[in-house]
Amino acid sequence: MLNVLTRVCFLDSIDGRPCPLILWDSSLSPASNETHSSVKLTWGTYQQSLKQKCWQNGRVPKPEWGCTEIHHHEWSKLALFDFLLQIYNRLDTNCCGFRPRKEDACVQNGLRPKCDDQDSVALAHIIQRKHDPRHLVFIDNKGFFDRSEDNLNFKLLEGIKEFPESAVSVLKSQHLRQKLLQSLFLDKVYWESQGGRQGIEKLIDVIEQRAKILLTYINAHGAKVLPMNE
C-alpha cells in the first residue's frame, strides 16, 4: 500500500553505532534544495487541494482548483503513516501541532514562530517518481516513539476525511504486531540496534496504542474508510 523509499542502517565507521542512510533512486523527480520536494506546496494550498479531492474517481481537476498531479488518496495514506510514527518533517515542518523538544529541527532552526502564519508554511519531502507523478514516495521516515499520548501531533490529520481501507483493516485486526515483527525482522541491523526482539516489541507497543487512538479519531470525526487502489 505504501510507497516507501528503502531506509537502511550501516555501522558508523567511527563509533560502531547504526546510522541511517537513504538509498538514492534515479527515478525520483528532481527536488528543490529548500524543501527537498518535487512539488511545492504550502499548508494553505495543501488544505485547498484536499477539499478539491484532486483526481478522485478519475475526475480531471480544473486549473483554478490548484491541484498538483498527486492523487487525492495519497495524502490519506501519508497522513496515516506519519501519525502512527509521529513524523512531522513533511506536513508540519515548523512543529505547529505539538510541543517539540529543544533538539527537534524546528526549534534548532527557529521555525516555531512561523506557526502564526501557518498557511504560508511550506511542506517538505513531498516526492514523486518521474514516471508516476500521481503517487508519493515516502523518504526520511524517522519515527518518534517517545512522544507521549498527550502530545501527539493531530495536525497531521487535519483536512483528511478518508482513510485507506486496507490499512485500517490491519489496525483493527489482531495481526498488526505480527506484520510489524515480520517486516522489522528483515532489517537485521535496525533490529539489533533496538536491542533485538525485546526492544522491537516496545516500539510496537507504542504503534499499537497510537493505532487505537487513530481508530477512535476516525470514528469520532466520521471519516470514511475507502478502498484506495488507484
PDB file of C-alpha atoms in Angstrom:
ATOM      1  CA  MET A   1       0.000   0.000   0.000  1.00  0.00           C
ATOM      2  CA  LEU A   2       2.711   2.433   0.920  1.00  0.00           C
ATOM      3  CA  ASN A   3       5.413   3.524  -1.493  1.00  0.00           C
ATOM      4  CA  VAL A   4       8.349   3.908   0.893  1.00  0.00           C
ATOM      5  CA  LEU A   5      11.897   4.540  -0.234  1.00  0.00           C
ATOM      6  CA  THR A   6      14.089   1.957   1.476  1.00  0.00           C
ATOM      7  CA  ARG A   7      15.939   3.220   4.525  1.00  0.00           C
ATOM      8  CA  VAL A   8      18.738   1.064   5.882  1.00  0.00           C
ATOM      9  CA  CYS A   9      21.374   1.331   8.588  1.00  0.00           C
ATOM     10  CA  PHE A  10      25.085   0.739   8.280  1.00  0.00           C
ATOM     11  CA  LEU A  11      27.560   0.716  11.130  1.00  0.00           C
ATOM     12  CA  ASP A  12      29.301   4.006  11.651  1.00  0.00           C
ATOM     13  CA  SER A  13      32.993   3.590  10.956  1.00  0.00           C
ATOM     14  CA  ILE A  14      33.937   5.715  13.969  1.00  0.00           C
ATOM     15  CA  ASP A  15      31.898   4.559  16.939  1.00  0.00           C
ATOM     16  CA  GLY A  16      30.114   1.480  15.614  1.00  0.00           C
ATOM     17  CA  ARG A  17      26.603   2.883  16.118  1.00  0.00           C
ATOM     18  CA  PRO A  18      23.946   2.311  13.453  1.00  0.00           C
ATOM     19  CA  CYS A  19      23.414   5.366  11.294  1.00  0.00           C
ATOM     20  CA  PRO A  20      20.631   5.794   8.705  1.00  0.00           C
ATOM     21  CA  LEU A  21      21.283   6.000   5.001  1.00  0.00           C
ATOM     22  CA  ILE A  22      18.637   6.771   2.386  1.00  0.00           C
ATOM     23  CA  LEU A  23      19.204   4.852  -0.816  1.00  0.00           C
ATOM     24  CA  TRP A  24      19.188   7.090  -3.874  1.00  0.00           C
ATOM     25  CA  ASP A  25      16.684   6.260  -6.598  1.00  0.00           C
ATOM     26  CA  SER A  26      17.254   7.818 -10.007  1.00  0.00           C
ATOM     27  CA  SER A  27      13.552   7.505 -10.873  1.00  0.00           C
ATOM     28  CA  LEU A  28      12.624  10.237  -8.380  1.00  0.00           C
ATOM     29  CA  SER A  29      11.573  13.622  -9.689  1.00  0.00           C
ATOM     30  CA  PRO A  30      14.022  16.492  -9.059  1.00  0.00           C
ATOM     31  CA  ALA A  31      13.555  18.134  -5.677  1.00  0.00           C
ATOM     32  CA  SER A  32      14.170  21.715  -4.603  1.00  0.00           C
ATOM     33  CA  ASN A  33      17.050  22.318  -2.209  1.00  0.00           C
ATOM     34  CA  GLU A  34      14.853  24.351   0.117  1.00  0.00           C
ATOM     35  CA  THR A  35      12.051  21.856   0.808  1.00  0.00           C
ATOM     36  CA  HIS A  36      13.510  18.668  -0.688  1.00  0.00           C
ATOM     37  CA  SER A  37      10.231  18.301  -2.587  1.00  0.00           C
ATOM     38  CA  SER A  38       9.406  17.694  -6.216  1.00  0.00           C
ATOM     39  CA  VAL A  39       6.127  19.589  -5.678  1.00  0.00           C
ATOM     40  CA  LYS A  40       5.953  22.976  -3.988  1.00  0.00           C
ATOM     41  CA  LEU A  41       3.028  23.261  -1.602  1.00  0.00           C
ATOM     42  CA  THR A  42       2.281  25.432   1.393  1.00  0.00           C
ATOM     43  CA  TRP A  43      -0.011  24.314   4.183  1.00  0.00           C
ATOM     44  CA  GLY A  44      -2.728  26.566   2.754  1.00  0.00           C
ATOM     45  CA  THR A  45      -2.536  25.230  -0.803  1.00  0.00           C
ATOM     46  CA  TYR A  46      -2.332  21.686   0.536  1.00  0.00           C
ATOM     47  CA  GLN A  47      -5.540  22.132   2.536  1.00  0.00           C
ATOM     48  CA  GLN A  48      -7.246  23.632  -0.515  1.00  0.00           C
ATOM     49  CA  SER A  49      -6.220  20.668  -2.670  1.00  0.00           C
ATOM     50  CA  LEU A  50      -7.672  18.275  -0.071  1.00  0.00           C
ATOM     51  CA  LYS A  51     -11.038  19.982  -0.392  1.00  0.00           C
ATOM     52  CA  GLN A  52     -10.954  19.583  -4.176  1.00  0.00           C
ATOM     53  CA  LYS A  53     -10.218  15.825  -3.964  1.00  0.00           C
ATOM     54  CA  CYS A  54      -7.868  16.054  -6.925  1.00  0.00           C
ATOM     55  CA  TRP A  55      -8.126  13.192  -9.436  1.00  0.00           C
ATOM     56  CA  GLN A  56     -10.516  11.175  -7.252  1.00  0.00           C
ATOM     57  CA  ASN A  57     -12.829   8.889  -9.263  1.00  0.00           C
ATOM     58  CA  GLY A  58     -10.988   9.862 -12.436  1.00  0.00           C
ATOM     59  CA  ARG A  59     -12.200  13.455 -12.281  1.00  0.00           C
ATOM     60  CA  VAL A  60      -9.822  15.816 -14.080  1.00  0.00           C
ATOM     61  CA  PRO A  61      -9.325  18.919 -11.912  1.00  0.00           C
ATOM     62  CA  LYS A  62      -9.904  22.425 -13.200  1.00  0.00           C
ATOM     63  CA  PRO A  63      -6.871  24.758 -13.342  1.00  0.00           C
ATOM     64  CA  GLU A  64      -8.317  27.095 -10.719  1.00  0.00           C
ATOM     65  CA  TRP A  65      -8.538  24.280  -8.166  1.00  0.00           C
ATOM     66  CA  GLY A  66      -4.801  24.441  -7.560  1.00  0.00           C
ATOM     67  CA  CYS A  67      -4.308  20.676  -7.825  1.00  0.00           C
ATOM     68  CA  THR A  68      -0.971  19.009  -8.373  1.00  0.00           C
ATOM     69  CA  GLU A  69      -0.514  15.704 -10.212  1.00  0.00           C
ATOM     70  CA  ILE A  70      -0.715  13.852  -6.892  1.00  0.00           C
ATOM     71  CA  HIS A  71      -3.843  11.735  -6.408  1.00  0.00           C
ATOM     72  CA  HIS A  72      -6.113  12.735  -3.507  1.00  0.00           C
ATOM     73  CA  HIS A  73      -5.829   9.334  -1.814  1.00  0.00           C
ATOM     74  CA  GLU A  74      -2.060   9.651  -1.476  1.00  0.00           C
ATOM     75  CA  TRP A  75      -2.470  12.300   1.222  1.00  0.00           C
ATOM     76  CA  SER A  76      -4.655   9.980   3.305  1.00  0.00           C
ATOM     77  CA  LYS A  77      -2.009   7.262   3.164  1.00  0.00           C
ATOM     78  CA  LEU A  78       0.738   9.729   4.063  1.00  0.00           C
ATOM     79  CA  ALA A  79      -1.195  11.226   6.990  1.00  0.00           C
ATOM     80  CA  LEU A  80      -1.941   7.784   8.449  1.00  0.00           C
ATOM     81  CA  PHE A  81       1.682   6.676   8.132  1.00  0.00           C
ATOM     82  CA  ASP A  82       3.068   9.889   9.601  1.00  0.00           C
ATOM     83  CA  PHE A  83       0.616   9.888  12.510  1.00  0.00           C
ATOM     84  CA  LEU A  84       1.499   6.348  13.581  1.00  0.00           C
ATOM     85  CA  LEU A  85       5.213   7.164  13.526  1.00  0.00           C
ATOM     86  CA  GLN A  86       4.727  10.834  14.529  1.00  0.00           C
ATOM     87  CA  ILE A  87       6.829  12.045  11.608  1.00  0.00           C
ATOM     88  CA  TYR A  88       6.466  15.817  11.470  1.00  0.00           C
ATOM     89  CA  ASN A  89       9.041  16.881   8.876  1.00  0.00           C
ATOM     90  CA  ARG A  90       6.702  16.567   5.886  1.00  0.00           C
ATOM     91  CA  LEU A  91       3.333  18.042   6.804  1.00  0.00           C
ATOM     92  CA  ASP A  92       4.307  20.035   9.923  1.00  0.00           C
ATOM     93  CA  THR A  93       7.872  21.208   9.393  1.00  0.00           C
ATOM     94  CA  ASN A  94       7.503  24.002  11.948  1.00  0.00           C
ATOM     95  CA  CYS A  95       6.138  21.739  14.709  1.00  0.00           C
ATOM     96  CA  CYS A  96       2.885  23.690  14.980  1.00  0.00           C
ATOM     97  CA  GLY A  97       0.808  20.695  16.088  1.00  0.00           C
ATOM     98  CA  PHE A  98       2.726  19.514  19.165  1.00  0.00           C
ATOM     99  CA  ARG A  99       5.194  20.575  21.835  1.00  0.00           C
ATOM    100  CA  PRO A 100       8.651  19.995  20.328  1.00  0.00           C
ATOM    101  CA  ARG A 101      11.829  19.238  22.227  1.00  0.00           C
ATOM    102  CA  LYS A 102      14.799  21.569  22.108  1.00  0.00           C
ATOM    103  CA  GLU A 103      16.657  19.076  19.908  1.00  0.00           C
ATOM    104  CA  ASP A 104      13.928  18.998  17.241  1.00  0.00           C
ATOM    105  CA  ALA A 105      14.918  20.630  13.959  1.00  0.00           C
ATOM    106  CA  CYS A 106      12.087  23.177  14.093  1.00  0.00           C
ATOM    107  CA  VAL A 107      13.403  24.512  17.411  1.00  0.00           C
ATOM    108  CA  GLN A 108      17.046  24.369  16.358  1.00  0.00           C
ATOM    109  CA  ASN A 109      16.229  26.361  13.206  1.00  0.00           C
ATOM    110  CA  GLY A 110      13.912  28.838  14.940  1.00  0.00           C
ATOM    111  CA  LEU A 111      10.858  27.869  12.881  1.00  0.00           C
ATOM    112  CA  ARG A 112       8.123  27.713  15.531  1.00  0.00           C
ATOM    113  CA  PRO A 113       7.294  31.459  15.427  1.00  0.00           C
ATOM    114  CA  LYS A 114       6.162  30.955  11.813  1.00  0.00           C
ATOM    115  CA  CYS A 115       3.194  28.986  13.133  1.00  0.00           C
ATOM    116  CA  ASP A 116       1.412  32.331  13.448  1.00  0.00           C
ATOM    117  CA  ASP A 117       1.088  32.244   9.650  1.00  0.00           C
ATOM    118  CA  GLN A 118       0.566  28.530   9.065  1.00  0.00           C
ATOM    119  CA  ASP A 119      -0.951  28.880   5.599  1.00  0.00           C
ATOM    120  CA  SER A 120       2.395  30.060   4.235  1.00  0.00           C
ATOM    121  CA  VAL A 121       4.431  27.240   5.816  1.00  0.00           C
ATOM    122  CA  ALA A 122       5.938  25.031   3.110  1.00  0.00           C
ATOM    123  CA  LEU A 123       5.518  21.265   3.118  1.00  0.00           C
ATOM    124  CA  ALA A 124       8.755  19.301   2.777  1.00  0.00           C
ATOM    125  CA  HIS A 125       9.894  15.923   1.441  1.00  0.00           C
ATOM    126  CA  ILE A 126       6.918  15.655  -0.926  1.00  0.00           C
ATOM    127  CA  ILE A 127       8.448  13.394  -3.548  1.00  0.00           C
ATOM    128  CA  GLN A 128       7.116  11.793  -6.742  1.00  0.00           C
ATOM    129  CA  ARG A 129       8.561   9.467  -9.334  1.00  0.00           C
ATOM    130  CA  LYS A 130       9.218  10.836 -12.815  1.00  0.00           C
ATOM    131  CA  HIS A 131       7.164   8.102 -14.470  1.00  0.00           C
ATOM    132  CA  ASP A 132       4.407   8.026 -11.828  1.00  0.00           C
ATOM    133  CA  PRO A 133       3.607  11.535 -10.560  1.00  0.00           C
ATOM    134  CA  ARG A 134       0.223  10.513  -9.123  1.00  0.00           C
ATOM    135  CA  HIS A 135       1.850   8.636  -6.242  1.00  0.00           C
ATOM    136  CA  LEU A 136       4.065   9.778  -3.383  1.00  0.00           C
ATOM    137  CA  VAL A 137       7.370   8.242  -2.365  1.00  0.00           C
ATOM    138  CA  PHE A 138       7.998   8.360   1.387  1.00  0.00           C
ATOM    139  CA  ILE A 139      11.542   9.394   2.267  1.00  0.00           C
ATOM    140  CA  ASP A 140      13.284  10.400   5.503  1.00  0.00           C
ATOM    141  CA  ASN A 141      10.931   8.266   7.600  1.00  0.00           C
ATOM    142  CA  LYS A 142      12.416   8.828  11.033  1.00  0.00           C
ATOM    143  CA  GLY A 143       9.752   7.956  13.576  1.00  0.00           C
ATOM    144  CA  PHE A 144       9.410   9.293  17.116  1.00  0.00           C
ATOM    145  CA  PHE A 145       8.392   6.629  19.615  1.00  0.00           C
ATOM    146  CA  ASP A 146       8.982   8.595  22.816  1.00  0.00           C
ATOM    147  CA  ARG A 147       6.243  11.192  22.265  1.00  0.00           C
ATOM    148  CA  SER A 148       3.627  10.955  24.998  1.00  0.00           C
ATOM    149  CA  GLU A 149      -0.031  10.375  24.177  1.00  0.00           C
ATOM    150  CA  ASP A 150      -0.979  13.860  25.376  1.00  0.00           C
ATOM    151  CA  ASN A 151       1.484  15.364  22.867  1.00  0.00           C
ATOM    152  CA  LEU A 152       0.581  13.545  19.657  1.00  0.00           C
ATOM    153  CA  ASN A 153       0.510  15.661  16.517  1.00  0.00           C
ATOM    154  CA  PHE A 154      -3.098  15.616  15.302  1.00  0.00           C
ATOM    155  CA  LYS A 155      -2.325  18.430  12.878  1.00  0.00           C
ATOM    156  CA  LEU A 156      -1.011  15.682  10.591  1.00  0.00           C
ATOM    157  CA  LEU A 157      -4.626  14.517  10.173  1.00  0.00           C
ATOM    158  CA  GLU A 158      -6.122  17.934   9.511  1.00  0.00           C
ATOM    159  CA  GLY A 159      -8.197  18.049   6.329  1.00  0.00           C
ATOM    160  CA  ILE A 160      -8.125  14.258   5.899  1.00  0.00           C
ATOM    161  CA  LYS A 161     -11.695  12.965   5.540  1.00  0.00           C
ATOM    162  CA  GLU A 162     -10.995   9.463   4.191  1.00  0.00           C
ATOM    163  CA  PHE A 163      -8.588   6.713   5.202  1.00  0.00           C
ATOM    164  CA  PRO A 164      -7.369   3.631   3.278  1.00  0.00           C
ATOM    165  CA  GLU A 165      -9.484   0.560   3.937  1.00  0.00           C
ATOM    166  CA  SER A 166      -6.568  -1.873   3.640  1.00  0.00           C
ATOM    167  CA  ALA A 167      -4.538  -0.093   6.333  1.00  0.00           C
ATOM    168  CA  VAL A 168      -7.456   0.482   8.687  1.00  0.00           C
ATOM    169  CA  SER A 169      -8.451  -3.187   8.468  1.00  0.00           C
ATOM    170  CA  VAL A 170      -4.956  -4.163   9.646  1.00  0.00           C
ATOM    171  CA  LEU A 171      -5.115  -1.657  12.504  1.00  0.00           C
ATOM    172  CA  LYS A 172      -8.439  -3.141  13.590  1.00  0.00           C
ATOM    173  CA  SER A 173      -7.259  -6.733  13.304  1.00  0.00           C
ATOM    174  CA  GLN A 174      -5.173  -8.793  15.701  1.00  0.00           C
ATOM    175  CA  HIS A 175      -2.375  -9.073  13.141  1.00  0.00           C
ATOM    176  CA  LEU A 176      -0.698  -5.657  13.361  1.00  0.00           C
ATOM    177  CA  ARG A 177       2.013  -6.834  15.769  1.00  0.00           C
ATOM    178  CA  GLN A 178       2.759  -9.932  13.722  1.00  0.00           C
ATOM    179  CA  LYS A 179       3.045  -7.966  10.470  1.00  0.00           C
ATOM    180  CA  LEU A 180       5.324  -5.369  12.062  1.00  0.00           C
ATOM    181  CA  LEU A 181       7.554  -8.046  13.576  1.00  0.00           C
ATOM    182  CA  GLN A 182       7.891  -9.783  10.220  1.00  0.00           C
ATOM    183  CA  SER A 183       8.693  -6.512   8.459  1.00  0.00           C
ATOM    184  CA  LEU A 184      11.200  -5.181  11.002  1.00  0.00           C
ATOM    185  CA  PHE A 185      12.980  -8.524  11.303  1.00  0.00           C
ATOM    186  CA  LEU A 186      14.136  -8.131   7.689  1.00  0.00           C
ATOM    187  CA  ASP A 187      16.370  -5.225   8.724  1.00  0.00           C
ATOM    188  CA  LYS A 188      18.870  -7.078  10.882  1.00  0.00           C
ATOM    189  CA  VAL A 189      20.945  -4.014  11.764  1.00  0.00           C
ATOM    190  CA  TYR A 190      17.941  -1.974  12.924  1.00  0.00           C
ATOM    191  CA  TRP A 191      16.574  -4.993  14.801  1.00  0.00           C
ATOM    192  CA  GLU A 192      19.805  -5.381  16.748  1.00  0.00           C
ATOM    193  CA  SER A 193      20.207  -1.623  17.262  1.00  0.00           C
ATOM    194  CA  GLN A 194      16.912  -1.625  19.187  1.00  0.00           C
ATOM    195  CA  GLY A 195      18.034  -4.439  21.466  1.00  0.00           C
ATOM    196  CA  GLY A 196      16.570  -7.303  19.499  1.00  0.00           C
ATOM    197  CA  ARG A 197      13.069  -8.713  19.968  1.00  0.00           C
ATOM    198  CA  GLN A 198      12.539  -7.066  23.360  1.00  0.00           C
ATOM    199  CA  GLY A 199      13.316  -3.576  22.090  1.00  0.00           C
ATOM    200  CA  ILE A 200      11.255  -4.019  18.936  1.00  0.00           C
ATOM    201  CA  GLU A 201       8.286  -5.209  20.991  1.00  0.00           C
ATOM    202  CA  LYS A 202       8.400  -1.932  22.940  1.00  0.00           C
ATOM    203  CA  LEU A 203       8.266   0.075  19.716  1.00  0.00           C
ATOM    204  CA  ILE A 204       5.320  -1.975  18.510  1.00  0.00           C
ATOM    205  CA  ASP A 205       3.557  -1.341  21.839  1.00  0.00           C
ATOM    206  CA  VAL A 206       3.702   2.368  21.015  1.00  0.00           C
ATOM    207  CA  ILE A 207       2.411   1.904  17.466  1.00  0.00           C
ATOM    208  CA  GLU A 208      -0.453  -0.316  18.648  1.00  0.00           C
ATOM    209  CA  GLN A 209      -1.549   2.313  21.156  1.00  0.00           C
ATOM    210  CA  ARG A 210      -1.394   5.033  18.515  1.00  0.00           C
ATOM    211  CA  ALA A 211      -3.407   2.807  16.188  1.00  0.00           C
ATOM    212  CA  LYS A 212      -6.172   2.641  18.817  1.00  0.00           C
ATOM    213  CA  ILE A 213      -6.091   6.418  19.157  1.00  0.00           C
ATOM    214  CA  LEU A 214      -6.260   6.837  15.380  1.00  0.00           C
ATOM    215  CA  LEU A 215      -9.250   4.488  15.115  1.00  0.00           C
ATOM    216  CA  THR A 216     -11.010   6.493  17.830  1.00  0.00           C
ATOM    217  CA  TYR A 217     -10.228   9.686  15.895  1.00  0.00           C
ATOM    218  CA  ILE A 218     -11.653   8.217  12.670  1.00  0.00           C
ATOM    219  CA  ASN A 219     -14.883   7.219  14.414  1.00  0.00           C
ATOM    220  CA  ALA A 220     -15.225  10.496  16.315  1.00  0.00           C
ATOM    221  CA  HIS A 221     -14.770  12.596  13.162  1.00  0.00           C
ATOM    222  CA  GLY A 222     -16.973  10.452  10.947  1.00  0.00           C
ATOM    223  CA  ALA A 223     -14.140   9.902   8.477  1.00  0.00           C
ATOM    224  CA  LYS A 224     -14.797   7.457   5.658  1.00  0.00           C
ATOM    225  CA  VAL A 225     -12.804   4.286   5.156  1.00  0.00           C
ATOM    226  CA  LEU A 226     -12.449   3.607   1.436  1.00  0.00           C
ATOM    227  CA  PRO A 227     -10.602   1.311  -0.960  1.00  0.00           C
ATOM    228  CA  MET A 228      -7.643   3.284  -2.283  1.00  0.00           C
ATOM    229  CA  ASN A 229      -6.102   1.292  -5.082  1.00  0.00           C
ATOM    230  CA  GLU A 230      -5.645   3.976  -7.744  1.00  0.00           C
TER     231      GLU A 230
END
